[in-house]
Short mmCIF file of C-alpha atoms in Angstrom, two decimals:
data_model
loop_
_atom_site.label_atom_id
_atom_site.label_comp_id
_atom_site.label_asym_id
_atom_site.label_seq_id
_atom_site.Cartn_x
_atom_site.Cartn_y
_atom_site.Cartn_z
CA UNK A 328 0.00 0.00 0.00
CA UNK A 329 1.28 3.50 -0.99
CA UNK A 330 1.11 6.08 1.82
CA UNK A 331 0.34 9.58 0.85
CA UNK A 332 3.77 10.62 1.70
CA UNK A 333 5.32 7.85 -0.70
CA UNK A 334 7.30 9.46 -3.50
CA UNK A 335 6.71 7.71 -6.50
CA UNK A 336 9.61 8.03 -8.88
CA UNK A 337 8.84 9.92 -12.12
CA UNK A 338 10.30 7.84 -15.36
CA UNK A 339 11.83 11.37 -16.35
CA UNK A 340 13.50 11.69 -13.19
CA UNK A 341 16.50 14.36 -13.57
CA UNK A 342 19.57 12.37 -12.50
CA UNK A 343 22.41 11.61 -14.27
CA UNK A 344 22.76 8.49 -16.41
CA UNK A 345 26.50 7.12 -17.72
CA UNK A 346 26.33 5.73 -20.90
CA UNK A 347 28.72 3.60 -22.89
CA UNK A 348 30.85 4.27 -26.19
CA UNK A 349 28.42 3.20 -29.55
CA UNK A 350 25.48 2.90 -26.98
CA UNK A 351 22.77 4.47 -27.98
CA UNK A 352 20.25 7.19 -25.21
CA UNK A 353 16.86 5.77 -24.80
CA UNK A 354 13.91 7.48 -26.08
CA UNK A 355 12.02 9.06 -23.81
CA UNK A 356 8.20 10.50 -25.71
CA UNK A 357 8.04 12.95 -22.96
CA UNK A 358 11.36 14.09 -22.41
CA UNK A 359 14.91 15.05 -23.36
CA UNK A 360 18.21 14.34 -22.77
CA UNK A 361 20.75 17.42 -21.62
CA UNK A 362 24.25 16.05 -22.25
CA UNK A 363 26.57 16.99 -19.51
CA UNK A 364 29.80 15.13 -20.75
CA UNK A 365 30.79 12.93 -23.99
CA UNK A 366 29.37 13.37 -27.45
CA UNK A 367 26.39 12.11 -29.35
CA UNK A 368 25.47 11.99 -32.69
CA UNK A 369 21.93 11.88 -33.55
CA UNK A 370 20.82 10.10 -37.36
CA UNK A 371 18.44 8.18 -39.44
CA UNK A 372 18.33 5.87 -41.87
CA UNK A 373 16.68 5.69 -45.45
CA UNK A 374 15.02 2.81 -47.28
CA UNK A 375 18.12 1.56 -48.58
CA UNK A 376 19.83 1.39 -45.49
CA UNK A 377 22.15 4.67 -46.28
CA UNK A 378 22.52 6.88 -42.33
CA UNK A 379 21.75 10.06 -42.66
CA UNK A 380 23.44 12.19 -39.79
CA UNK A 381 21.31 15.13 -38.22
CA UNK A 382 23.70 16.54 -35.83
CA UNK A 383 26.43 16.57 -33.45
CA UNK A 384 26.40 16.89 -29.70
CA UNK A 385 28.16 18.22 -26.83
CA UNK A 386 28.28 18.77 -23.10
CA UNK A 387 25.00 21.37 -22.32
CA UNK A 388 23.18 20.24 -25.66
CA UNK A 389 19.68 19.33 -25.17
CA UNK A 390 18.63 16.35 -28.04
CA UNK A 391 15.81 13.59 -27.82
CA UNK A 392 12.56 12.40 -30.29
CA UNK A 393 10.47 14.82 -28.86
CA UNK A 394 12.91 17.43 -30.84
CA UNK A 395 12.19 15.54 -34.59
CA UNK A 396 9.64 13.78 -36.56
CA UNK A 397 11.84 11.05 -37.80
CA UNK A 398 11.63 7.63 -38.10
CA UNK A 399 13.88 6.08 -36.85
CA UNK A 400 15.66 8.81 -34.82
CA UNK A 401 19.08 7.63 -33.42
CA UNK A 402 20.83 9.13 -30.89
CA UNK A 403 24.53 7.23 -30.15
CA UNK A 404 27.16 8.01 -28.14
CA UNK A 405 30.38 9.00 -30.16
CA UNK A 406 32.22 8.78 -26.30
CA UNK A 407 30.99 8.17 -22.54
CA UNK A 408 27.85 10.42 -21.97
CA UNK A 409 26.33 11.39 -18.59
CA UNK A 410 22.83 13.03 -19.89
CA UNK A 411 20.17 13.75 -17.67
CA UNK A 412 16.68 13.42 -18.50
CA UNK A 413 14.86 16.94 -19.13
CA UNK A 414 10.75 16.17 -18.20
CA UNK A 415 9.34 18.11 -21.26
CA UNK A 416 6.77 20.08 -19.48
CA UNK A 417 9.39 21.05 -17.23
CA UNK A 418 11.81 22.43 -20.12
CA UNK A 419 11.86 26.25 -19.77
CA UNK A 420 14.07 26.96 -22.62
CA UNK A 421 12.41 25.07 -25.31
CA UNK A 422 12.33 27.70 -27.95
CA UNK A 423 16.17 28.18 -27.56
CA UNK A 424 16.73 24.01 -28.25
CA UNK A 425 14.55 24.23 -30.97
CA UNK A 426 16.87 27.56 -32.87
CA UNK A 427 20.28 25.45 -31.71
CA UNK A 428 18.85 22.47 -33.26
CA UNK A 429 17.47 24.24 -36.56
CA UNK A 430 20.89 26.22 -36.65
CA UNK A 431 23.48 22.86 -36.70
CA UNK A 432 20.91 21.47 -39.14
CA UNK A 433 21.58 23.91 -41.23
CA UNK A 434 25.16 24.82 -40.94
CA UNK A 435 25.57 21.23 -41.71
CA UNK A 436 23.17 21.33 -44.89
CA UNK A 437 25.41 24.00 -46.14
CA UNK A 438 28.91 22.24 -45.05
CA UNK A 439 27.31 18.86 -47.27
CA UNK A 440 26.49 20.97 -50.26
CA UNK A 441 29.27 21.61 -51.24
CA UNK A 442 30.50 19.71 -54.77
CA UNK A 443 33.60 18.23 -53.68
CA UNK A 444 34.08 15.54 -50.32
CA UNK A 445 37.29 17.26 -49.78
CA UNK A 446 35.52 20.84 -49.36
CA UNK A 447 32.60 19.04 -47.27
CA UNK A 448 35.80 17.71 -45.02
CA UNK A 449 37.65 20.10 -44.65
CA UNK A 450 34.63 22.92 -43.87
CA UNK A 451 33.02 19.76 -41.75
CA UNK A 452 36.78 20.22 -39.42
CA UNK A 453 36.57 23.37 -39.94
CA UNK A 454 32.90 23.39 -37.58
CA UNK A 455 34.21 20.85 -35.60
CA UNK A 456 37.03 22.75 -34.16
CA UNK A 457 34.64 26.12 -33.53
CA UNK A 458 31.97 23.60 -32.17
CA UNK A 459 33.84 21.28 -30.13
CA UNK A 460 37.46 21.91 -30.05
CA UNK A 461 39.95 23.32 -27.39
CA UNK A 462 43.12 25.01 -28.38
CA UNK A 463 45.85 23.19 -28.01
CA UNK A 464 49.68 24.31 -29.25
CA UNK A 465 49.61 23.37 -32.89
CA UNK A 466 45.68 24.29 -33.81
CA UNK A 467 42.48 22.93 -32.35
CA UNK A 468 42.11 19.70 -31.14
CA UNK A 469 39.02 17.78 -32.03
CA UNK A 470 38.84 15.10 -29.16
CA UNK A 471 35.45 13.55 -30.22
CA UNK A 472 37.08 10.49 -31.86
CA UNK A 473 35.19 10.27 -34.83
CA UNK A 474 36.42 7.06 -37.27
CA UNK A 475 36.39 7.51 -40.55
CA UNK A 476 32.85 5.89 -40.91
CA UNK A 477 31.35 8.55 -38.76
CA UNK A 478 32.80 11.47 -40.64
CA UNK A 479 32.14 9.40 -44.05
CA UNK A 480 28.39 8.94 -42.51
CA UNK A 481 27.75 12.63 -41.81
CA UNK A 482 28.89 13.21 -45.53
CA UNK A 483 27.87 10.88 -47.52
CA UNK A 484 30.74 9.61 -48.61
CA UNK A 485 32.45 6.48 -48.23
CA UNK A 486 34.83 5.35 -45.44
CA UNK A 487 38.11 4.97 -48.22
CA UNK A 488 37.31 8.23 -49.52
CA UNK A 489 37.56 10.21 -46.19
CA UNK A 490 40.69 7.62 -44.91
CA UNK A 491 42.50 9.23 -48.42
CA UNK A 492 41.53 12.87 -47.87
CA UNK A 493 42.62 12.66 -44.53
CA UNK A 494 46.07 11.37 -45.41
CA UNK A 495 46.04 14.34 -48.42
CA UNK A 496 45.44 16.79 -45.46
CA UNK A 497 47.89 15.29 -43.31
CA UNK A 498 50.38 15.40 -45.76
CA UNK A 499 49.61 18.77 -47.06
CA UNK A 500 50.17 19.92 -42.82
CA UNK A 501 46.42 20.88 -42.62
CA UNK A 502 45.60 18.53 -39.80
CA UNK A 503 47.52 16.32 -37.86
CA UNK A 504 46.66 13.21 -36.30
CA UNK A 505 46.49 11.63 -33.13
CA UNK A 506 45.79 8.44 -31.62
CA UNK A 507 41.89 7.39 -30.33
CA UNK A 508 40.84 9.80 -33.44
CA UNK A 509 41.83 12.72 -32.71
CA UNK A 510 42.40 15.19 -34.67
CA UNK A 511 44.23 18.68 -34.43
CA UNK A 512 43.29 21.07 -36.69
CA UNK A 513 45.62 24.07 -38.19
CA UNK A 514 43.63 26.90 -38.88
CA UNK A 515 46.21 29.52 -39.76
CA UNK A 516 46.69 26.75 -42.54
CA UNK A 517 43.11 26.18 -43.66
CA UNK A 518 42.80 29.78 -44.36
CA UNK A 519 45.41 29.78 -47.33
CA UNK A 520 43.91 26.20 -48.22
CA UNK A 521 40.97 27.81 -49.01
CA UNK A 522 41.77 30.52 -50.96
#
């Protein structure tokens, strides 16, 4: 028997859950997920199977279902995540998820527009780095450890395409990389790269 002084625990309770590497966040149809550390990149797939990315996450984004009407609607963890569930009633600053979200979709419409992948990778860094990266002595590092897949994936491209660009850029001393995939990123260079 319940008392009236029972608490009952609410399914979108606001503590924080860890998450594995490549797991994926539940979804929740009445809330959303605030990502306090790790990275997480949300997708779907089309009829032939092909994954269509939708964004890229970070430590204080909000993401979940509730934010999209796609189906599927994937939301995987690119590193360890601690998110904490947002109750969507209780989500003051709706409005300002809803811009974010509509502004990365389309920065990265524009960034996948482009003609050729090594334009789409290099400006794709190139947001990475503003988005995500900390300055480090050589350029900004991009600790996210994306694999060649996932940056492939968020361009449409193919995993051997992106695994030769990166070694052009490498070579060329536009990027250099580290181990876990990571990836530091010379701006100063980028600039005369392309003009």
């Amino acid at each position: 028997m319940v008392s009236l002084y029972t608490v009952i625990p609410n399914p979108c309770s606001s503590t924080k859950e860890v998450f594995a590497r490549r797991s994926f966040l539940p979804e929740h149809e009445n809330g959303l997920w605030k990502i306090e550390t790790g990275f997480i990149r949300t997708f779907t797939y089309l009829e032939d199977g092909t994954t269509v990315a939708l964004g890229l996450w970070g430590p204080g984004d909000v993401v979940g279902k509730a934010l999209s009407k796609l189906d599927p609607y994937q939301m995987e963890c690119l590193t360890k995540v601690e998110a904490t569930v947002l109750p969507l009633e209780e989500w003051s600053q709706l409005t300002e998820t809803l811009l974010t979200h509509i502004q990365q979709a389309q920065e990265l419409m524009v960034i996948r527009s482009h003609k050729k992948v090594e334009t789409m990778l290099l400006k794709l860094l190139a947001w990475l780095s503003k988005k995500f990266g900390s300055e480090v002595e050589k350029g900004r590092l991009i600790d996210m450890r994306l694999t060649h897949e996932d940056l492939a994936e968020m361009l449409g491209s193919t995993r051997v395409t992106i695994t030769r660009i990166l070694g052009q850029f490498e070579q060329e001393g536009l990027i250099a990389r580290l181990s876990l995939h990571r990836i530091v990123l010379r701006e100063e260079e980028i600039w005369y790269y392309e003009i």
